[in-house]
PDB file of C-alpha atoms in Angstrom:
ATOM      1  CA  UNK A 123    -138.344 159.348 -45.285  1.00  0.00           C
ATOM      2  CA  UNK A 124    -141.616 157.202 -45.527  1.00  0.00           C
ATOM      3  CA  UNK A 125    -142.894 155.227 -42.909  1.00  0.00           C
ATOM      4  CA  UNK A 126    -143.854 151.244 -42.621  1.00  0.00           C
ATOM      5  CA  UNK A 127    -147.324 151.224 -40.829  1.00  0.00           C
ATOM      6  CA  UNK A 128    -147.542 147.526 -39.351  1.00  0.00           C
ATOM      7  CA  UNK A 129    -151.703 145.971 -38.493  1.00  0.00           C
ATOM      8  CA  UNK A 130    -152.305 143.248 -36.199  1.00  0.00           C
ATOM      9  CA  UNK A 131    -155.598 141.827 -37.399  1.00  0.00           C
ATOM     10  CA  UNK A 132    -157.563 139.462 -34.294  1.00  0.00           C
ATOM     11  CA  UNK A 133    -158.488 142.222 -31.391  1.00  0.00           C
ATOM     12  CA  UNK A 134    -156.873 145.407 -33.656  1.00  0.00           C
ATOM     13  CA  UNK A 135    -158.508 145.861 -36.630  1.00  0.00           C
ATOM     14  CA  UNK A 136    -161.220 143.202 -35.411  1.00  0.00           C
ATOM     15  CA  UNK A 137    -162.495 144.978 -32.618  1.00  0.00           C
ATOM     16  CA  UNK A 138    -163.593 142.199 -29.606  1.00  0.00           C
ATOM     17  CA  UNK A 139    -162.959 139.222 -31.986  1.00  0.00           C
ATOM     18  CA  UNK A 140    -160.879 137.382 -34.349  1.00  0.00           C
ATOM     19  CA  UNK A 141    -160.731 135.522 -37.384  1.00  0.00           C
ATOM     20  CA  UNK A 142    -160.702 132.162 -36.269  1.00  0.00           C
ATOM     21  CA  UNK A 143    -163.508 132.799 -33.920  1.00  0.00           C
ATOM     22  CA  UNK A 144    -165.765 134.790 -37.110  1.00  0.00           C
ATOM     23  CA  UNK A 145    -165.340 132.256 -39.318  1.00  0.00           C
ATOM     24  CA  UNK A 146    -166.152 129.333 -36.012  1.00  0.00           C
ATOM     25  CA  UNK A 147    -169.298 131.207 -35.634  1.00  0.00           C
ATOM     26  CA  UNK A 148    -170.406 130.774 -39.594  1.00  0.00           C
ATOM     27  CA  UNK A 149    -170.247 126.762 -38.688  1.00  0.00           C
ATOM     28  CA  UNK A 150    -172.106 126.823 -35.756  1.00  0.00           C
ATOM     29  CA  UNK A 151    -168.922 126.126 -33.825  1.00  0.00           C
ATOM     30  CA  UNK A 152    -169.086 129.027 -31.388  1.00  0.00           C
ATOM     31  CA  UNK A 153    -168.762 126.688 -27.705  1.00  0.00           C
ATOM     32  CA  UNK A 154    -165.940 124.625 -29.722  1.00  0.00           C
ATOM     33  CA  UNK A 155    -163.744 128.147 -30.871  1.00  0.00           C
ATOM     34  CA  UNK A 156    -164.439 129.644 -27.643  1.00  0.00           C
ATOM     35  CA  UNK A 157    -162.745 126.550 -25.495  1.00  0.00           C
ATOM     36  CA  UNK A 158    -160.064 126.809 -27.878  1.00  0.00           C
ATOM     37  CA  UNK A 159    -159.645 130.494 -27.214  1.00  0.00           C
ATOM     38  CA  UNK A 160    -159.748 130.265 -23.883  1.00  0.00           C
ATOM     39  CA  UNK A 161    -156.398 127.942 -23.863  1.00  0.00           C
ATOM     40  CA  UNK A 162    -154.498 130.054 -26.078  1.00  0.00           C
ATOM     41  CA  UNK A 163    -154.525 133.275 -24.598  1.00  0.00           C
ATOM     42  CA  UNK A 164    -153.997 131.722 -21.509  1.00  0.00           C
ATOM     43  CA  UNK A 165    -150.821 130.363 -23.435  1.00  0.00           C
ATOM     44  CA  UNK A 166    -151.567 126.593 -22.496  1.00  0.00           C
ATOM     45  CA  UNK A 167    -151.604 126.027 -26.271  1.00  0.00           C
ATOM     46  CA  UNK A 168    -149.054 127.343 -28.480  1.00  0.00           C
ATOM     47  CA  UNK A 169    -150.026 128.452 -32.084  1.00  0.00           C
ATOM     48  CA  UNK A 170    -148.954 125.408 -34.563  1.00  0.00           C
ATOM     49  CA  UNK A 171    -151.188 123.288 -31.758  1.00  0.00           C
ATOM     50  CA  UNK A 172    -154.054 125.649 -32.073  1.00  0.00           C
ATOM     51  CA  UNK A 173    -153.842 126.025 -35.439  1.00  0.00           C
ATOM     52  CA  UNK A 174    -153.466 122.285 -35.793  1.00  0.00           C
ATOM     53  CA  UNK A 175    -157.083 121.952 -33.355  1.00  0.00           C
ATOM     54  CA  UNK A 176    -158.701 125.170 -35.613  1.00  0.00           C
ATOM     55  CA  UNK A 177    -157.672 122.597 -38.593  1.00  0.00           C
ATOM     56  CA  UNK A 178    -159.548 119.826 -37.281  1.00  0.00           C
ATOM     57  CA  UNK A 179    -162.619 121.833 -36.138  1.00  0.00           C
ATOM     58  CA  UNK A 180    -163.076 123.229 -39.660  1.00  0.00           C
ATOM     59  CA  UNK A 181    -163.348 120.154 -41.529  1.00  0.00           C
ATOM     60  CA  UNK A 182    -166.837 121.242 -43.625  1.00  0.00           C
ATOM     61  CA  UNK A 183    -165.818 124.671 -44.150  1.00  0.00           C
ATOM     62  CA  UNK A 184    -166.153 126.185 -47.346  1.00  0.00           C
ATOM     63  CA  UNK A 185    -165.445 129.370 -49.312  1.00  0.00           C
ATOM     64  CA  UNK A 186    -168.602 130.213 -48.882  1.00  0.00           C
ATOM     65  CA  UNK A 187    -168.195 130.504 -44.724  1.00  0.00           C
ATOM     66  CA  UNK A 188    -164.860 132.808 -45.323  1.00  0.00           C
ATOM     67  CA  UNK A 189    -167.275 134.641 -47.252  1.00  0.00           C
ATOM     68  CA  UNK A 190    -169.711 135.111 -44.905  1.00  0.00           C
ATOM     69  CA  UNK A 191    -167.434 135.426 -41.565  1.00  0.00           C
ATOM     70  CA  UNK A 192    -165.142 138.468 -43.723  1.00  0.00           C
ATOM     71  CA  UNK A 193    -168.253 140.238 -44.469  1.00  0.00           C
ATOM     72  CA  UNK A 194    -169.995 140.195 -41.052  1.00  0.00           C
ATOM     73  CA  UNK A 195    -166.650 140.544 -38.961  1.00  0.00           C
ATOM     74  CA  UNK A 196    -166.782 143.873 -36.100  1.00  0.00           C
ATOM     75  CA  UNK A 197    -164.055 145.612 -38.345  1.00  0.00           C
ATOM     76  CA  UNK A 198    -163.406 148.946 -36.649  1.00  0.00           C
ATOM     77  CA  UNK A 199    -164.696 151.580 -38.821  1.00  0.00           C
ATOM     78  CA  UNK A 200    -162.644 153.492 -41.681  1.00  0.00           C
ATOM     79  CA  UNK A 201    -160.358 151.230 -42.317  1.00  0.00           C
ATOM     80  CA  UNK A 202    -160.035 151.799 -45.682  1.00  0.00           C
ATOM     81  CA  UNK A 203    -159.537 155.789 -45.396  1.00  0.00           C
ATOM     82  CA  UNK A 204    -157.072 154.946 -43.052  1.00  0.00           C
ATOM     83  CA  UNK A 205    -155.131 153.350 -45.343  1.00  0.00           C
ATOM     84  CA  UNK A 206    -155.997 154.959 -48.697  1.00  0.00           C
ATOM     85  CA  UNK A 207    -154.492 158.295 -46.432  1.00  0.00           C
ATOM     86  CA  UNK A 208    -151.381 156.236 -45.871  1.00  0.00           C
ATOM     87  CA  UNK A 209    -150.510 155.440 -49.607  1.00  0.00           C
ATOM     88  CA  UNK A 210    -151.642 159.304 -50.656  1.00  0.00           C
ATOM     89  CA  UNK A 211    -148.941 159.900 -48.167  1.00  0.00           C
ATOM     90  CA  UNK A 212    -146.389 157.752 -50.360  1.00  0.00           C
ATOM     91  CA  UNK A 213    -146.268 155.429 -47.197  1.00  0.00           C
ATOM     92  CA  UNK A 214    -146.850 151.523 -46.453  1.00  0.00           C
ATOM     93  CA  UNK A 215    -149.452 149.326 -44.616  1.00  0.00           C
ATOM     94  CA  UNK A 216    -149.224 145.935 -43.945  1.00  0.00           C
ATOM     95  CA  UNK A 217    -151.611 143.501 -42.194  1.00  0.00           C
ATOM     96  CA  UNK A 218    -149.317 140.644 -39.883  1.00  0.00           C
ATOM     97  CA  UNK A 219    -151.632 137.949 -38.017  1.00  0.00           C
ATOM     98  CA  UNK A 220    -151.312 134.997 -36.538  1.00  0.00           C
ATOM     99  CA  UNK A 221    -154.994 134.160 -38.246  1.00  0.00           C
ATOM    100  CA  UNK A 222    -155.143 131.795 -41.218  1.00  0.00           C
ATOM    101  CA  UNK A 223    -153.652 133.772 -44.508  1.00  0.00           C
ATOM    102  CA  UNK A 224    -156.867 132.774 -46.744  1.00  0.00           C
ATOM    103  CA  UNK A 225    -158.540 135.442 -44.708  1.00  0.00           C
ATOM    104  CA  UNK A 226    -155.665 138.365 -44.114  1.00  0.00           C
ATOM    105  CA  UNK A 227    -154.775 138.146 -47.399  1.00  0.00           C
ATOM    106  CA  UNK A 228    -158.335 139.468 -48.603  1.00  0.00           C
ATOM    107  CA  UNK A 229    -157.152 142.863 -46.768  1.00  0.00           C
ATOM    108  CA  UNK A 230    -155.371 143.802 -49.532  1.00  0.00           C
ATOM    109  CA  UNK A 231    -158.761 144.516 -51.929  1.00  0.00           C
ATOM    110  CA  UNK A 232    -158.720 147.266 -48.784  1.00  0.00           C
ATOM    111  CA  UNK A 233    -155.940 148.846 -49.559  1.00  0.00           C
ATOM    112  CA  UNK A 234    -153.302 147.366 -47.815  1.00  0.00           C
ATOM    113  CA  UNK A 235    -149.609 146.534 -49.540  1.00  0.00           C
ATOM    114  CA  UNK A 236    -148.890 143.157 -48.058  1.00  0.00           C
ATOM    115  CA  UNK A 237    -151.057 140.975 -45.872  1.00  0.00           C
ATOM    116  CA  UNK A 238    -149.485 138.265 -44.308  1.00  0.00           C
ATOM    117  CA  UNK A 239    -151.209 135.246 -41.407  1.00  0.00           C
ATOM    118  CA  UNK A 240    -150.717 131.520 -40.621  1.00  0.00           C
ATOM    119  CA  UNK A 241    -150.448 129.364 -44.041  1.00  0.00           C
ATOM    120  CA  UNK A 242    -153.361 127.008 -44.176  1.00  0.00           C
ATOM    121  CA  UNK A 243    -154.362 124.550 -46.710  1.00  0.00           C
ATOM    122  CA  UNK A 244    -156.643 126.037 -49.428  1.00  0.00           C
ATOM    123  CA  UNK A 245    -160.449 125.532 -48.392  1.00  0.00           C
ATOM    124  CA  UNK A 246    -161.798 123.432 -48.646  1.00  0.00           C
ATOM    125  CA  UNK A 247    -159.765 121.497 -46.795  1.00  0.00           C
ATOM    126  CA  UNK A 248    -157.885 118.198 -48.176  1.00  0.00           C
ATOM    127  CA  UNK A 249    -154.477 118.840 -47.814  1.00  0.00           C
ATOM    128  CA  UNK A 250    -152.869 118.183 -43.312  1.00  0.00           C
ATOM    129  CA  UNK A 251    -151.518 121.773 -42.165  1.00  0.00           C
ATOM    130  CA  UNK A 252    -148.091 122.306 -41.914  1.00  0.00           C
ATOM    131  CA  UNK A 253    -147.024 122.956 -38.579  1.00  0.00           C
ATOM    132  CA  UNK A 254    -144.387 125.306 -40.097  1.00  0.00           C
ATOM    133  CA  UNK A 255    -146.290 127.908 -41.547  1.00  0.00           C
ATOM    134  CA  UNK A 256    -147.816 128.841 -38.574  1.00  0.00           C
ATOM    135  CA  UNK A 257    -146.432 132.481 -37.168  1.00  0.00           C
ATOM    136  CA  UNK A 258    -146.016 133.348 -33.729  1.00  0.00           C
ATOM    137  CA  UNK A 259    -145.212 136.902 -32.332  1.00  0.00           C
ATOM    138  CA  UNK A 260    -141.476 136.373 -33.417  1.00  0.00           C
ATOM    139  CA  UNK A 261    -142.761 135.382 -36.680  1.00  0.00           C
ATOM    140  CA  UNK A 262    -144.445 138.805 -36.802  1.00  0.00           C
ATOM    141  CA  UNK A 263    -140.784 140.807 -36.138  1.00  0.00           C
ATOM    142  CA  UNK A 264    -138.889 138.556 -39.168  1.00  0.00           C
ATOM    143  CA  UNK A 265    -141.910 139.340 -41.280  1.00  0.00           C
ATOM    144  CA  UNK A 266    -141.851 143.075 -40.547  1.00  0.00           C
ATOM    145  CA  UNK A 267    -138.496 142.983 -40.693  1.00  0.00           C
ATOM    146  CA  UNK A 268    -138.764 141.129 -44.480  1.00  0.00           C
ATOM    147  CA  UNK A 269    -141.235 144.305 -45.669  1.00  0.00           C
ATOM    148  CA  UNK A 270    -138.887 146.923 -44.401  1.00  0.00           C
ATOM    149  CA  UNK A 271    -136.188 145.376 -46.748  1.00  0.00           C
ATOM    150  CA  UNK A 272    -138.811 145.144 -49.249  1.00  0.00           C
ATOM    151  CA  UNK A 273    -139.961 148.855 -49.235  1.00  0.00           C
ATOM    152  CA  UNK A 274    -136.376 149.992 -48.467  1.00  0.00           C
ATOM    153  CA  UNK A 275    -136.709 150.862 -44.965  1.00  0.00           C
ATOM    154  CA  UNK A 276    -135.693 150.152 -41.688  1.00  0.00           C
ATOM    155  CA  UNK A 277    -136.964 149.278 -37.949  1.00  0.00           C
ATOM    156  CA  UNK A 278    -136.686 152.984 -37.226  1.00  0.00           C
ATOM    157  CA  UNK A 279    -139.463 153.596 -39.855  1.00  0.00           C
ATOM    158  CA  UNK A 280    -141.836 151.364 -38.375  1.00  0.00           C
ATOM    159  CA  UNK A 281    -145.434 151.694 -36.709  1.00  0.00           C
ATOM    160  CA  UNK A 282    -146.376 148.899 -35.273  1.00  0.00           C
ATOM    161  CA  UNK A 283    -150.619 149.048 -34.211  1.00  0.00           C
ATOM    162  CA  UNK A 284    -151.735 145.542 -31.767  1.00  0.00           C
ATOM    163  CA  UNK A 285    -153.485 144.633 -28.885  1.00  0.00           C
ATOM    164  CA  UNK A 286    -152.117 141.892 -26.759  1.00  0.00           C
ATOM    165  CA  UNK A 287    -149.336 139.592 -26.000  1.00  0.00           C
ATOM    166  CA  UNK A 288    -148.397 138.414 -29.803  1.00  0.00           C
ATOM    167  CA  UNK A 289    -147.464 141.916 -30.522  1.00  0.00           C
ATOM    168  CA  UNK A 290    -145.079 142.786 -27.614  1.00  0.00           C
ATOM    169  CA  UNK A 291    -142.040 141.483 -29.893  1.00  0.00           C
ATOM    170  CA  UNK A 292    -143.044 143.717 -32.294  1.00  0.00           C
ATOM    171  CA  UNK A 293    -143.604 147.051 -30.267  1.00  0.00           C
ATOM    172  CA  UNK A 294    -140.135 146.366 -28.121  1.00  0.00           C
ATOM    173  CA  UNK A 295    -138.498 146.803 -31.903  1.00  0.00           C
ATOM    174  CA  UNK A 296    -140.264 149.172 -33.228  1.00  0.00           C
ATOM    175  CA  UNK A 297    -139.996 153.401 -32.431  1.00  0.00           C
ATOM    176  CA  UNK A 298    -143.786 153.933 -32.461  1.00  0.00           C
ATOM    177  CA  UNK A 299    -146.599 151.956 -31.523  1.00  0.00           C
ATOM    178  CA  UNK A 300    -150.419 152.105 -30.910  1.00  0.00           C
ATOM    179  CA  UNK A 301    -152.117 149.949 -28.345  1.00  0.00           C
ATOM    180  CA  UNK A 302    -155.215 149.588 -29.804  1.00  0.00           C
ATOM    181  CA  UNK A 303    -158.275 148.239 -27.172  1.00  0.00           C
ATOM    182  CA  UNK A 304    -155.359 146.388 -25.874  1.00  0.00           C
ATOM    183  CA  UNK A 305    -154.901 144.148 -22.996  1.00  0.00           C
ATOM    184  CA  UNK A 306    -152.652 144.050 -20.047  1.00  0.00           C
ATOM    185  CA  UNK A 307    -149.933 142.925 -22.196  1.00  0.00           C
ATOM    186  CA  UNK A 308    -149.216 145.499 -23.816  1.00  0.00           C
ATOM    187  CA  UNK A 309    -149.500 148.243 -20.847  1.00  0.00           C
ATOM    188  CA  UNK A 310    -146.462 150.166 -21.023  1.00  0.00           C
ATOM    189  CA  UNK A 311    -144.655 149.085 -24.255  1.00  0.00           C
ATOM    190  CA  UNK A 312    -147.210 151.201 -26.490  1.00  0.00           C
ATOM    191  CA  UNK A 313    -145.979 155.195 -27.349  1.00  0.00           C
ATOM    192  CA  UNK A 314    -149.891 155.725 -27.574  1.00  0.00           C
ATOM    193  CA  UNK A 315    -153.029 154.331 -26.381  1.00  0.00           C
ATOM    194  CA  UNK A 316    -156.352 153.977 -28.235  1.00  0.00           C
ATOM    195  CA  UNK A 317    -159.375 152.987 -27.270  1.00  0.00           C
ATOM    196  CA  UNK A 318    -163.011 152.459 -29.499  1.00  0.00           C
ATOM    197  CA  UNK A 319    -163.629 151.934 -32.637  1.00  0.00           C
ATOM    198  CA  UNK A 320    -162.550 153.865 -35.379  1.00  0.00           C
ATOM    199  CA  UNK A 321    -158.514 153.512 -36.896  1.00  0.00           C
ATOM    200  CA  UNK A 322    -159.043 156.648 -38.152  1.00  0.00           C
ATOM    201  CA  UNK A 323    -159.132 157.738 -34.784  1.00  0.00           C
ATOM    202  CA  UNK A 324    -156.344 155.150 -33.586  1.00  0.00           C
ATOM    203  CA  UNK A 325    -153.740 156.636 -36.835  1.00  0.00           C
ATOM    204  CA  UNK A 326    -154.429 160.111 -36.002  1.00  0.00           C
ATOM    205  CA  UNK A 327    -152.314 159.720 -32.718  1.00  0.00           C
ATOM    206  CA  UNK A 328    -149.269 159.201 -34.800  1.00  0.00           C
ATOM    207  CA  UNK A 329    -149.983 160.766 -38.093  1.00  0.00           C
ATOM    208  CA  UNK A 330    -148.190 163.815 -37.860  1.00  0.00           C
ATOM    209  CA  UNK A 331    -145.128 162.077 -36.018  1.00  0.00           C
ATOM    210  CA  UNK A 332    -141.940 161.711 -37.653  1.00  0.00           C
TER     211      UNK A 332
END
């Protein structure tokens, strides 16, 4: 039986960071993202009200600044080995993040099967964000659970890598998981523990695991 190996993207496979606050920092914008961030992980704002804020911020941004905030991101290192191991394995990897899709989705030029985030308009922005594309850490279960049917698995196949309070839904469904640099959240709901900065290092914990 294959396996279903699930990435959270903002504080996982962005070590310290996250997307909205990469591509922020590309505008100039880095005292506006970091107020922003402040009231979301202390859950005063929920996601479709960040998102909606993120929307506004961004008015002038351009392909050009996704560009720019993709290349330059802290992505841990060996991210693509990771996941070029996984498929020579005959297994899955998926990215799931509550970031803005236009910048998951580029993820999958690294290897992975299916990248999913928030849906956004197209950039540059004309179109008003829909409130209802925006995922929260439900969200992230339905969509795992969407791939599994997809790729003909189940929960039980599932290996769910995060670091904070969006991804507790996922790891309380899932047999495996990998905190990874993760906060207080997530303390005692992981099956392993990684910290630094290499998912090599992070995948090896549960590679040989069936």
């Amino acid at each position: 039986m294959t396996r279903l190996h699930l990435f959270d993207l903002d504080g996982t496979l962005l070590r310290g960071s996250a997307a909205t606050v990469e591509i922020s920092r590309q505008l100039g914008l880095d005292r506006e993202i970091a107020e922003l961030e402040r009231d979301f992980v202390a859950r005063r704002t929920e996601p479709a009200e960040y998102a909606r804020r993120v929307h506004l911020l961004w008015a002038e941004l351009t392909e050009a600044h996704v560009d720019a905030a993709f290349r330059g991101a802290p992505w841990l290192s060996r991210i693509r080995e990771t996941w070029a191991e996984i498929r020579d394995r005959g297994e899955y990897c998926a990215v799931v993040s509550l970031s803005p899709s236009f910048f998951v989705e580029r993820l999958t030029g690294w290897g992975a099967h299916a990248a999913h985030g928030s849906r956004f308009p197209v950039v540059p922005f004309t179109e008003p964000l829909d409130p209802t594309g925006i995922l929260n850490s439900a969200a992230k279960v339905e969509i795992a659970d969407r791939l599994c049917g997809q790729f003909g698995l189940t929960r039980a196949d599932c290996v769910a890598y995060g670091d904070s309070l969006s991804d507790a839904e996922l790891f309380g469904v899932v047999p495996v998981s990998v905190a990874v640099n993760a906060d207080r959240h997530l303390a005692g709901l992981a099956t392993h523990t990684y910290v630094g900065r290499d998912l090599w290092d992070a995948y090896e914990l549960v590679r040989g695991a069936r």
